[in-house]
Structure formats: C-alpha cells, structure tokens
C-alpha cells in the first residue's frame, strides 16, 4: 500500500519538471527568434536573387558586340545637381555603364531569353508605320497610349509607357532607386536595334527559343505588318482558292480524285502492296485520257458477276495459269477469243479493278519496244482480273500504252511479297529470258550489253538466280516496265455470256 511519502516526488523528478516548465516559458522567445532568422534569410535570398538578375541583364547585353553610341541620352553635365533626375542618373550609371550602347543587327534583339525582333512575350513591341524614309522607327508597348507624329516625322508616345506596361525588367525592392533609368536606357537600346534589325522572316533558335505562345502570335502579327518597311519586299500573297486554280492544276486535281476511284472495294489487295497515289498518278500521266472511264450501260449487279478461271479455260481454251492463255487453233476458230488477258493482283496490284476504269500493268518488255513486241500480246485485250480467290471479273476491252518504267525507289516501295513473285518468275519463266540474258552478259562482259548482243544470245540462262535478279532490279541495272491500261470498249453480249457461264447455264 502506498504511503504519502512514497508518492512525494524525488529531487530528480522535480528537477525534470522544473526544466520542462522553463523550456515552455522560453518557447515564445524561441519561436520569435526563429521567425526573425527566417525573415533575415528570406531577405538575404531576395538580395541574392536581385543581384543575379542584375548580372543576368548585364551578361545578356554584354554578349552583344557594341555599336555606335546613342546620343539621345543627356550627359551628366546637362543635368543640374539639384534636378530630380540627378539622383536617378547617378544611381543608374553603375548599371547602365556596363550595357553596350546599341545592339547589333545580326542578333536581332535578345530581350531576356526571347528571340523575336519585336520584343518579349510580356513586352511585344510594334514597329510604327512611317511615311518618311529618314523617320525614326520607335517601338510601342502593348497597352500603351496612342502615338503622335512630331514635326520632324518621328513617332512618339503621347504618354510614356509605365513599368507595368513595358515590364521588360522586374526589379526587386532593392533596385527601386534606379529602375526608371534602366528602363529608359533599355528602351533606347531596343529602338536602335529595331532600326537596324534584319528582315522579320529570319528566325533564331537555341537560347532564343520562344517561351510564350501568346507573345509569339503577337510578334508574328507585327512582323507581317512590318516586313514591307524593313525589307522593302512585297507582303506574301494570300492563298489561292480552288476556284482560282489554273486549268492545268484543276485537271491534275481531277486526276488525283480519279486515282481513288480505281480501287474495287471487293478486290483483295493488301494496302502494303500498293504504290503511293502520287506515283500511280505520275505513271498514268503519259496517257492523258486513260483515267476517263468508259461508259457502260449494263446494270451494276450484272457487271459485277465473276467466274472461275477453269470455266474460262474450258470454254475459250488455253492455260488456266498464264496471263495470256494462248488458246488452241480449234478453240480460236470456235469462239474467236484469242486475245484474253488474265491479270493476278498479286503480280499487278494496280491493274484495272473496276469495269471500264484504267489501271497499270507491269511487264519485262525492254524500254523502247512496243506492246506487241511480245507475240502473246494483242493490240486489243479482253481483260479479266482476279478479284478474289477463284473469282475473275470481266473488265472490258483494253489497250496498253507505254508508261515510265518503275524507278528504283518505286521498286523498293513495292511489298516484299510482290517483289519476290517477280524475281522468282523472272529467274524461272521463259518470258524472263531477255532479262536473264542481260544480267548474264553484264557479268561476263563487265559492261552494259548492246541490244544486238542480247538478241543474239543463245540459251535460256536459267543459271541466273533470284538473288541476281533482285540485285539487278534493286540497283537500277534492270527495271520493270509499266503500261497504262485504258478501257476502249465493253462487250455486253460477251459479258452476258460470261454470266451464263458462271451460273452454269451454258
């Protein structure tokens, strides 16, 4: 059981309580001392920031090479010691004396990190119009009062811009004594620089990158108005409207639109197999009227009927695999259709796909040779195109007109699968003999073979590999010939016959 004496605090406990009590009484004093120290540190930081700002201003202006001095600023002798300007002038000389007297034209005007010939984001300057050749061109701060023209033709503000309006320098409290003098000197330097600045079309990068989108827009607006006075060049013309385009440009734009109508939405052609529309247009320009579709009166639902390839071979003869089937004399005498042409879109992704519309056909006929240089070609081709697997569509009667050969860039622009088909078949098929002969002779002779040497070469040259063919095409030693296919007719009776064949009616 505890006694009163056992609960009595010992000396150690009492001393601890007394110490805590003393610390508590001292706490307000400690807080007050800490606050005073914090205020002193903040004040020291403010002074340090102000000093660094002053050094930055002097450094930016100090980097620029000096130009002829401006004589507008009054000297110390012109200011009486008892005048209100005396104290300001004396206090500002310490800062302004280190600033170059003018800014060079080569660097425009560097206004505290902003590259613009007309000022900063906070202080976009405007060049005022002047009819007099010798008139001084003065900047105007955004938000300042209107300007007036003096008797000598010089523009002046009727009311000088205030610190809030110009805001080129943001002095802290420690700089309040000389801020007006620094502002006035800065404005004079800008005036001199703007009078000798280069054209507003030039731009500087890096350290002078724009920091404010708002300031940039304002300066762009001013630069456009100011360009005729500075550079002496006419302002940029307004964009030409569509109705003002020349006839040639309108025709070219019409052909661009026609290119987009050449694709059949039902055709299975991967986008990566296609050339760019501009390349397709350039290849078609050699045949100016090829993109004009042939009018067809057969209803759409009938003209879109497809047929299987084996049915075509069975009825009209010839191979079911070759582009030019080559029917027998018996079949030719029976139907008179010896000019069938069956194009696979894997080989020719830009072949005609819509009945009556144009397309491109790739071949290995040597440049300069006519379409009929190959015996299997006819003057007029009855064209079928493989739209999907097992589905061949009758397009109409077509003529082939020579077009520019594929360039090296266009060849490489084709999909790998398309190029692989061409290199494989050129190295294996009989129709690739001419190209293989040229590759062989080039390797053995060490030069380009002549046409006579190619025509007189014996053999099939099957030893030429796919890699050699691919290298020759990729280097531009050989090329794929392009033909512009134009529809010149549509045999509706033959189309109805193909429909009956597809439906098993004949």
Coordinates of C-alpha atoms in Angstrom, one line a residue:
X1 CA 0.0 0.0 0.0
X2 CA 1.4 3.4 -1.0
X3 CA 2.1 6.0 1.6
X4 CA 2.1 9.7 1.3
X5 CA 5.8 9.7 1.5
X6 CA 6.1 7.2 -1.4
X7 CA 4.1 9.5 -3.7
X8 CA 6.2 12.5 -2.9
X9 CA 8.3 13.4 -5.9
X10 CA 12.0 12.9 -5.5
X11 CA 14.6 15.5 -6.4
X12 CA 15.3 14.1 -9.8
X13 CA 11.7 14.2 -10.9
X14 CA 11.2 17.7 -9.6
X15 CA 14.2 18.9 -11.5
X16 CA 12.9 17.4 -14.7
X17 CA 9.5 19.1 -14.2
X18 CA 11.2 22.4 -13.4
X19 CA 13.3 22.1 -16.6
X20 CA 10.3 21.4 -18.8
X21 CA 8.5 24.4 -17.2
X22 CA 11.4 26.7 -18.0
X23 CA 11.6 25.4 -21.6
X24 CA 7.9 26.1 -22.0
X25 CA 8.2 29.6 -20.8
X26 CA 11.1 30.1 -23.3
X27 CA 9.2 28.7 -26.3
X28 CA 7.6 32.0 -27.4
X29 CA 11.1 33.6 -27.4
X30 CA 12.5 30.7 -29.4
X31 CA 9.7 31.0 -31.9
X32 CA 10.2 34.7 -32.2
X33 CA 14.0 34.2 -32.7
X34 CA 13.3 31.5 -35.4
X35 CA 10.9 33.8 -37.2
X36 CA 13.4 36.6 -37.2
X37 CA 16.1 34.4 -38.5
X38 CA 13.8 33.1 -41.3
X39 CA 12.9 36.6 -42.3
X40 CA 16.6 37.5 -42.4
X41 CA 17.3 34.5 -44.6
X42 CA 14.5 35.4 -47.0
X43 CA 15.7 38.9 -47.2
X44 CA 19.2 37.7 -48.0
X45 CA 17.8 35.4 -50.7
X46 CA 15.9 38.3 -52.2
X47 CA 19.0 40.4 -52.3
X48 CA 20.9 37.5 -53.9
X49 CA 18.2 37.0 -56.5
X50 CA 18.2 40.7 -57.3
X51 CA 22.0 40.6 -57.7
X52 CA 21.8 37.6 -60.0
X53 CA 19.0 39.2 -62.0
X54 CA 21.2 42.3 -62.4
X55 CA 24.1 40.1 -63.5
X56 CA 21.9 38.3 -66.0
X57 CA 20.8 41.5 -67.6
X58 CA 24.3 42.8 -67.9
X59 CA 25.5 39.4 -69.2
X60 CA 22.8 39.2 -71.9
X61 CA 23.6 42.7 -73.1
X62 CA 27.4 42.2 -72.6
X63 CA 27.4 39.3 -75.1
X64 CA 26.4 41.6 -77.9
X65 CA 29.1 43.5 -79.7
X66 CA 29.0 47.2 -79.3
X67 CA 27.6 49.5 -82.0
X68 CA 27.7 53.3 -82.4
X69 CA 26.6 55.1 -79.3
X70 CA 23.2 56.7 -79.0
X71 CA 23.5 60.4 -78.4
X72 CA 19.9 60.9 -77.2
X73 CA 20.7 60.3 -73.5
X74 CA 21.6 63.5 -71.7
X75 CA 25.0 63.7 -70.2
X76 CA 25.8 64.5 -66.6
X77 CA 26.7 68.0 -67.4
X78 CA 23.3 68.7 -68.9
X79 CA 21.6 67.7 -65.7
X80 CA 21.8 70.1 -62.8
X81 CA 22.9 68.6 -59.5
X82 CA 19.7 69.8 -57.8
X83 CA 17.4 68.5 -60.5
X84 CA 15.1 65.5 -59.8
X85 CA 17.0 63.5 -62.4
X86 CA 20.3 63.9 -60.8
X87 CA 19.9 61.3 -58.1
X88 CA 18.3 58.8 -60.6
X89 CA 21.1 59.3 -63.1
X90 CA 23.8 58.8 -60.6
X91 CA 22.2 55.7 -59.2
X92 CA 21.6 54.2 -62.6
X93 CA 25.1 54.8 -64.0
X94 CA 26.5 51.9 -62.1
X95 CA 24.3 49.5 -64.0
X96 CA 23.9 51.2 -67.4
X97 CA 27.6 52.0 -67.8
X98 CA 28.2 48.3 -68.5
X99 CA 25.4 47.9 -71.1
X100 CA 26.6 48.2 -74.7
X101 CA 25.4 51.4 -76.3
X102 CA 23.5 49.6 -79.1
X103 CA 22.5 46.1 -80.1
X104 CA 23.9 44.7 -83.4
X105 CA 21.5 43.9 -86.2
X106 CA 22.9 40.4 -86.7
X107 CA 21.5 39.1 -83.4
X108 CA 18.2 41.0 -83.6
X109 CA 17.2 41.9 -80.1
X110 CA 17.7 39.5 -77.3
X111 CA 15.2 40.5 -74.6
X112 CA 15.9 38.3 -71.6
X113 CA 15.9 34.9 -73.3
X114 CA 13.2 35.6 -76.1
X115 CA 14.2 35.5 -79.7
X116 CA 11.9 38.0 -81.5
X117 CA 12.7 41.1 -83.5
X118 CA 9.8 42.9 -81.7
X119 CA 10.3 42.2 -78.0
X120 CA 9.4 39.7 -75.3
X121 CA 6.4 37.7 -74.5
X122 CA 5.5 40.2 -71.7
X123 CA 6.5 43.2 -73.8
X124 CA 5.8 42.6 -77.5
X125 CA 7.0 45.7 -79.4
X126 CA 5.4 47.0 -82.6
X127 CA 7.1 48.9 -85.4
X128 CA 5.0 52.0 -86.2
X129 CA 4.4 52.9 -89.8
X130 CA 6.4 55.8 -91.1
X131 CA 6.0 57.5 -94.5
X132 CA 9.3 59.4 -94.2
X133 CA 12.4 57.5 -95.3
X134 CA 14.5 59.1 -92.6
X135 CA 12.0 58.9 -89.8
X136 CA 12.9 57.1 -86.6
X137 CA 11.0 53.9 -86.1
X138 CA 10.1 53.5 -82.4
X139 CA 8.7 50.5 -80.6
X140 CA 5.3 50.7 -78.8
X141 CA 4.5 48.7 -75.8
X142 CA 1.3 46.7 -75.8
X143 CA -1.3 48.6 -73.9
X144 CA 0.4 52.0 -74.1
X145 CA -1.3 55.2 -75.2
X146 CA -1.7 56.2 -78.8
X147 CA 1.1 57.7 -80.7
X148 CA 1.6 61.1 -82.4
X149 CA 3.9 62.3 -85.2
X150 CA 6.1 65.3 -84.5
X151 CA 7.1 67.9 -87.0
X152 CA 10.2 66.0 -88.0
X153 CA 8.2 62.9 -88.8
X154 CA 9.3 60.9 -85.7
X155 CA 6.7 58.9 -83.8
X156 CA 6.4 59.4 -80.1
X157 CA 4.1 58.1 -77.4
X158 CA 1.9 60.9 -76.0
X159 CA 2.3 59.2 -72.7
X160 CA 5.4 57.2 -71.8
X161 CA 4.9 53.5 -71.0
X162 CA 4.8 52.7 -67.3
X163 CA 6.7 49.9 -65.6
X164 CA 3.5 47.7 -65.7
X165 CA 3.1 48.3 -69.4
X166 CA 6.6 47.7 -70.6
X167 CA 7.7 45.2 -67.9
X168 CA 11.0 44.4 -69.6
X169 CA 12.8 44.3 -66.3
X170 CA 11.4 43.2 -63.0
X171 CA 13.5 44.9 -60.3
X172 CA 13.0 44.0 -56.7
X173 CA 12.7 46.5 -53.9
X174 CA 16.5 47.0 -53.7
X175 CA 16.5 48.2 -57.2
X176 CA 13.7 50.7 -57.0
X177 CA 16.1 53.7 -56.9
X178 CA 17.3 53.2 -60.4
X179 CA 14.7 51.2 -62.2
X180 CA 13.3 54.2 -64.2
X181 CA 16.8 55.0 -65.6
X182 CA 17.4 51.3 -66.5
X183 CA 14.1 51.1 -68.3
X184 CA 14.7 54.3 -70.3
X185 CA 18.2 53.0 -71.3
X186 CA 16.8 49.6 -72.3
X187 CA 14.1 51.2 -74.4
X188 CA 16.7 53.3 -76.2
X189 CA 18.8 50.2 -76.9
X190 CA 15.8 48.4 -78.4
X191 CA 14.9 51.4 -80.6
X192 CA 18.4 51.4 -82.1
X193 CA 18.4 47.6 -82.6
X194 CA 15.0 47.6 -84.2
X195 CA 16.0 50.3 -86.6
X196 CA 18.9 48.2 -87.9
X197 CA 17.4 44.7 -87.4
X198 CA 17.3 42.1 -90.3
X199 CA 14.1 41.1 -92.0
X200 CA 11.5 39.6 -89.8
X201 CA 11.4 36.4 -91.8
X202 CA 14.6 35.1 -90.2
X203 CA 14.5 33.2 -87.0
X204 CA 16.9 32.2 -84.3
X205 CA 16.9 29.0 -82.3
X206 CA 18.5 27.6 -79.2
X207 CA 18.8 30.0 -76.4
X208 CA 16.4 32.4 -78.2
X209 CA 13.6 29.9 -78.4
X210 CA 10.1 31.4 -77.8
X211 CA 8.8 31.0 -74.3
X212 CA 5.3 32.2 -74.7
X213 CA 2.8 31.3 -77.4
X214 CA 0.8 34.4 -76.8
X215 CA 3.9 36.6 -77.4
X216 CA 4.8 34.6 -80.5
X217 CA 1.4 35.2 -82.1
X218 CA 1.5 38.9 -81.3
X219 CA 5.0 39.2 -82.8
X220 CA 4.1 37.3 -85.9
X221 CA 1.2 39.7 -86.5
X222 CA 3.5 42.7 -86.1
X223 CA 6.2 41.1 -88.2
X224 CA 3.8 40.7 -91.1
X225 CA 2.8 44.3 -91.0
X226 CA 6.4 45.5 -90.6
X227 CA 8.0 43.4 -93.4
X228 CA 7.4 45.9 -96.3
X229 CA 9.0 48.8 -94.3
X230 CA 12.1 46.8 -93.2
X231 CA 12.9 44.5 -96.1
X232 CA 11.4 46.5 -99.0
X233 CA 9.7 43.3 -100.3
X234 CA 6.0 42.9 -101.0
X235 CA 3.9 41.1 -98.5
X236 CA 3.1 37.4 -99.0
X237 CA 0.2 36.9 -101.3
X238 CA -3.0 35.3 -100.0
X239 CA -3.5 31.6 -100.6
X240 CA -5.1 30.8 -104.0
X241 CA -8.6 29.5 -103.7
X242 CA -9.8 26.4 -105.5
X243 CA -11.8 28.4 -108.0
X244 CA -8.7 30.5 -108.8
X245 CA -6.6 27.5 -109.7
X246 CA -5.3 27.4 -113.3
X247 CA -7.0 24.9 -115.6
X248 CA -3.9 22.7 -115.6
X249 CA -4.0 22.5 -111.8
X250 CA -7.7 21.8 -111.8
X251 CA -7.2 19.0 -114.3
X252 CA -4.4 17.5 -112.2
X253 CA -6.6 17.6 -109.1
X254 CA -9.3 15.8 -111.1
X255 CA -6.9 13.1 -112.0
X256 CA -5.9 12.7 -108.3
X257 CA -9.5 12.2 -107.5
X258 CA -9.8 9.7 -110.3
X259 CA -7.0 7.6 -108.9
X260 CA -9.0 7.0 -105.7
X261 CA -11.9 5.7 -107.9
X262 CA -9.8 3.0 -109.5
X263 CA -10.0 0.6 -106.5
X264 CA -12.7 -2.0 -106.2
X265 CA -13.8 -2.5 -102.6
X266 CA -14.4 -6.2 -103.3
X267 CA -10.8 -6.7 -104.6
X268 CA -8.5 -8.4 -102.1
X269 CA -5.3 -6.3 -102.3
X270 CA -3.3 -5.5 -99.3
X271 CA -2.5 -1.9 -98.8
X272 CA 1.2 -2.6 -98.3
X273 CA 1.2 -4.0 -101.8
X274 CA 0.3 -0.6 -103.3
X275 CA 2.4 2.3 -104.5
X276 CA 1.7 5.8 -103.4
X277 CA -1.1 7.6 -105.2
X278 CA 1.3 10.2 -106.4
X279 CA 3.5 7.5 -108.1
X280 CA 0.4 6.0 -109.7
X281 CA -0.7 9.3 -111.0
X282 CA 2.8 10.0 -112.5
X283 CA 2.7 6.7 -114.3
X284 CA -0.7 7.5 -115.7
X285 CA 0.2 11.0 -116.9
X286 CA 1.9 9.6 -120.0
X287 CA -1.6 8.6 -121.3
X288 CA -3.6 11.8 -120.6
X289 CA -7.1 10.4 -121.2
X290 CA -6.5 6.9 -119.6
X291 CA -8.3 7.9 -116.4
X292 CA -11.5 8.7 -118.2
X293 CA -13.8 5.7 -117.6
X294 CA -15.6 4.1 -120.4
X295 CA -19.4 4.4 -120.2
X296 CA -21.1 1.1 -119.5
X297 CA -24.9 0.6 -119.7
X298 CA -25.0 -2.9 -118.2
X299 CA -26.5 -2.7 -114.6
X300 CA -24.1 -2.9 -111.8
X301 CA -25.4 -6.2 -110.4
X302 CA -24.7 -7.8 -113.7
X303 CA -21.3 -6.2 -114.5
X304 CA -20.0 -7.4 -111.1
X305 CA -20.6 -11.1 -111.7
X306 CA -17.4 -13.2 -111.5
X307 CA -16.4 -16.5 -113.0
X308 CA -13.9 -19.3 -112.1
X309 CA -10.8 -19.5 -114.2
X310 CA -11.1 -23.1 -115.0
X311 CA -14.5 -22.4 -116.7
X312 CA -12.9 -19.8 -118.9
X313 CA -10.1 -22.2 -119.9
X314 CA -12.7 -24.9 -120.6
X315 CA -14.8 -22.7 -122.9
X316 CA -12.3 -20.5 -124.5
X317 CA -9.2 -22.7 -124.3
X318 CA -5.6 -22.0 -123.3
X319 CA -3.8 -22.3 -120.0
X320 CA -5.6 -21.7 -116.7
X321 CA -2.4 -20.3 -115.1
X322 CA -0.8 -17.9 -117.6
X323 CA -1.6 -14.2 -118.0
X324 CA -2.1 -14.8 -121.7
X325 CA -3.8 -18.2 -122.1
X326 CA -3.0 -18.8 -125.7
X327 CA -6.0 -20.9 -126.9
X328 CA -5.6 -23.6 -129.5
X329 CA -6.5 -23.0 -133.1
X330 CA -9.6 -25.2 -132.7
X331 CA -10.9 -23.1 -129.8
X332 CA -9.9 -19.9 -131.6
X333 CA -11.9 -20.9 -134.6
X334 CA -14.9 -21.8 -132.4
X335 CA -15.1 -18.6 -130.3
X336 CA -12.7 -16.2 -131.9
X337 CA -11.4 -15.1 -128.4
X338 CA -7.6 -15.3 -128.8
X339 CA -6.8 -12.1 -127.0
X340 CA -7.8 -13.0 -123.4
X341 CA -5.6 -11.4 -120.8
X342 CA -6.0 -12.6 -117.1
X343 CA -4.2 -10.4 -114.5
X344 CA -3.4 -11.5 -111.0
X345 CA -3.4 -8.6 -108.5
X346 CA -0.6 -10.2 -106.6
X347 CA 1.7 -9.5 -109.5
X348 CA 0.0 -6.3 -110.6
X349 CA -1.7 -4.7 -107.6
X350 CA -2.6 -1.6 -109.6
X351 CA -4.2 -3.4 -112.5
X352 CA -7.8 -2.4 -113.5
X353 CA -10.3 -3.5 -110.9
X354 CA -13.5 -1.6 -111.9
X355 CA -15.2 -2.3 -115.2
X356 CA -14.4 0.5 -117.7
X357 CA -11.7 2.1 -115.5
X358 CA -8.0 2.3 -116.0
X359 CA -5.1 0.6 -114.4
X360 CA -1.4 -0.3 -114.6
X361 CA 0.3 -3.4 -115.9
X362 CA 3.9 -4.4 -115.1
X363 CA 6.0 -6.3 -117.5
X364 CA 9.6 -7.0 -118.5
X365 CA 9.5 -5.7 -122.1
X366 CA 12.6 -3.8 -122.8
X367 CA 12.2 0.0 -122.8
X368 CA 11.6 1.3 -126.3
X369 CA 9.9 -1.9 -127.5
X370 CA 6.1 -1.7 -128.4
X371 CA 3.5 -3.7 -126.6
X372 CA 3.2 -6.1 -129.4
X373 CA 6.9 -6.9 -129.3
X374 CA 5.9 -10.0 -127.3
X375 CA 3.9 -12.4 -129.5
X376 CA 1.3 -13.2 -126.9
X377 CA 0.2 -9.6 -126.8
X378 CA -2.6 -8.2 -128.9
X379 CA -3.5 -4.7 -130.0
X380 CA -6.8 -5.1 -128.1
X381 CA -7.0 -7.3 -124.9
X382 CA -10.2 -8.8 -123.5
X383 CA -9.3 -8.3 -119.8
X384 CA -10.1 -10.4 -116.8
X385 CA -8.8 -9.6 -113.3
X386 CA -8.7 -11.9 -110.3
X387 CA -10.7 -10.0 -107.6
X388 CA -10.7 -12.8 -105.0
X389 CA -9.6 -16.4 -104.8
X390 CA -11.5 -18.3 -107.6
X391 CA -13.3 -15.1 -108.8
X392 CA -12.4 -13.5 -112.1
X393 CA -14.1 -10.3 -113.2
X394 CA -14.6 -9.2 -116.8
X395 CA -13.4 -5.5 -117.1
X396 CA -13.8 -4.8 -120.8
X397 CA -11.7 -4.3 -123.9
X398 CA -8.4 -2.6 -123.2
X399 CA -5.4 -1.0 -124.9
X400 CA -1.9 -0.8 -123.4
X401 CA 0.0 2.5 -123.7
X402 CA 3.7 2.8 -122.7
X403 CA 4.3 4.5 -119.3
X404 CA 7.5 5.3 -117.5
X405 CA 9.3 2.3 -116.0
X406 CA 9.4 1.8 -112.3
X407 CA 12.2 3.8 -110.6
X408 CA 14.5 2.2 -108.1
X409 CA 12.6 3.9 -105.3
X410 CA 9.2 2.7 -106.7
X411 CA 10.6 -0.8 -107.0
X412 CA 11.7 -0.8 -103.4
X413 CA 8.3 0.7 -102.5
X414 CA 6.5 -2.5 -103.5
X415 CA 5.8 -5.0 -100.9
X416 CA 8.3 -7.8 -100.3
X417 CA 5.8 -10.4 -101.5
X418 CA 5.2 -8.6 -104.8
X419 CA 9.0 -8.2 -105.4
X420 CA 9.5 -11.9 -104.5
X421 CA 6.9 -13.0 -107.1
X422 CA 8.7 -11.0 -109.8
X423 CA 12.2 -12.1 -109.0
X424 CA 11.2 -15.8 -108.7
X425 CA 9.3 -15.9 -112.0
X426 CA 11.9 -13.8 -114.0
X427 CA 14.5 -16.3 -113.0
X428 CA 12.3 -19.3 -113.9
X429 CA 9.8 -18.4 -116.7
X430 CA 10.6 -18.4 -120.4
X431 CA 9.3 -14.8 -120.7
X432 CA 12.2 -13.7 -118.4
X433 CA 14.9 -14.9 -120.8
X434 CA 15.7 -11.4 -122.1
X435 CA 16.3 -10.0 -118.6
X436 CA 18.3 -13.0 -117.6
X437 CA 20.4 -12.7 -120.8
X438 CA 21.2 -9.0 -120.0
X439 CA 22.3 -9.9 -116.4
X440 CA 24.5 -12.8 -117.7
X441 CA 26.1 -10.7 -120.3
X442 CA 26.7 -7.8 -117.9
X443 CA 28.6 -10.2 -115.6
X444 CA 30.7 -11.8 -118.3
X445 CA 31.5 -8.7 -120.4
X446 CA 31.9 -6.3 -117.4
X447 CA 29.8 -3.7 -119.2
X448 CA 26.3 -3.0 -120.4
X449 CA 25.5 -5.3 -123.3
X450 CA 24.2 -4.0 -126.6
X451 CA 20.8 -4.8 -128.0
X452 CA 22.4 -6.9 -130.7
X453 CA 24.3 -8.9 -128.2
X454 CA 21.2 -9.6 -126.2
X455 CA 19.1 -10.6 -129.2
X456 CA 21.9 -12.9 -130.4
X457 CA 22.5 -14.6 -127.1
X458 CA 21.7 -18.3 -127.2
X459 CA 20.2 -20.3 -124.3
X460 CA 17.7 -19.7 -121.6
X461 CA 20.2 -18.6 -118.9
X462 CA 18.4 -20.5 -116.2
X463 CA 21.6 -20.3 -114.1
X464 CA 20.8 -16.7 -113.2
X465 CA 19.5 -16.8 -109.7
X466 CA 16.7 -14.9 -107.9
X467 CA 19.3 -13.0 -105.9
X468 CA 21.0 -11.8 -109.1
X469 CA 17.7 -10.7 -110.5
X470 CA 16.8 -8.9 -107.3
X471 CA 20.2 -7.2 -107.1
X472 CA 19.9 -6.0 -110.8
X473 CA 16.4 -4.5 -110.2
X474 CA 17.4 -3.0 -106.9
X475 CA 20.5 -1.3 -108.3
X476 CA 18.6 0.0 -111.4
X477 CA 20.5 -2.1 -113.9
X478 CA 17.2 -3.6 -114.9
X479 CA 13.7 -2.3 -114.5
X480 CA 10.1 -3.3 -114.5
X481 CA 8.2 -1.8 -117.5
X482 CA 4.9 -0.1 -116.8
X483 CA 1.9 0.0 -119.2
X484 CA -1.2 2.2 -118.8
X485 CA -4.3 0.2 -119.4
X486 CA -7.2 2.1 -120.9
X487 CA -10.7 0.8 -121.5
X488 CA -11.8 1.4 -125.1
X489 CA -14.9 -0.8 -125.1
X490 CA -17.2 -3.1 -123.2
X491 CA -18.8 -6.1 -125.0
X492 CA -22.1 -6.5 -123.2
X493 CA -23.0 -9.6 -125.2
X494 CA -19.8 -11.2 -124.1
X495 CA -20.4 -10.1 -120.5
X496 CA -23.9 -11.8 -120.5
X497 CA -22.2 -14.9 -121.9
X498 CA -19.7 -14.9 -119.1
X499 CA -22.6 -14.5 -116.6
X500 CA -24.4 -17.5 -118.1
X501 CA -21.1 -19.5 -117.9
X502 CA -20.7 -18.5 -114.2
X503 CA -24.3 -19.7 -113.4
X504 CA -23.8 -22.9 -115.3
X505 CA -26.4 -22.1 -117.9
X506 CA -24.1 -22.8 -120.8

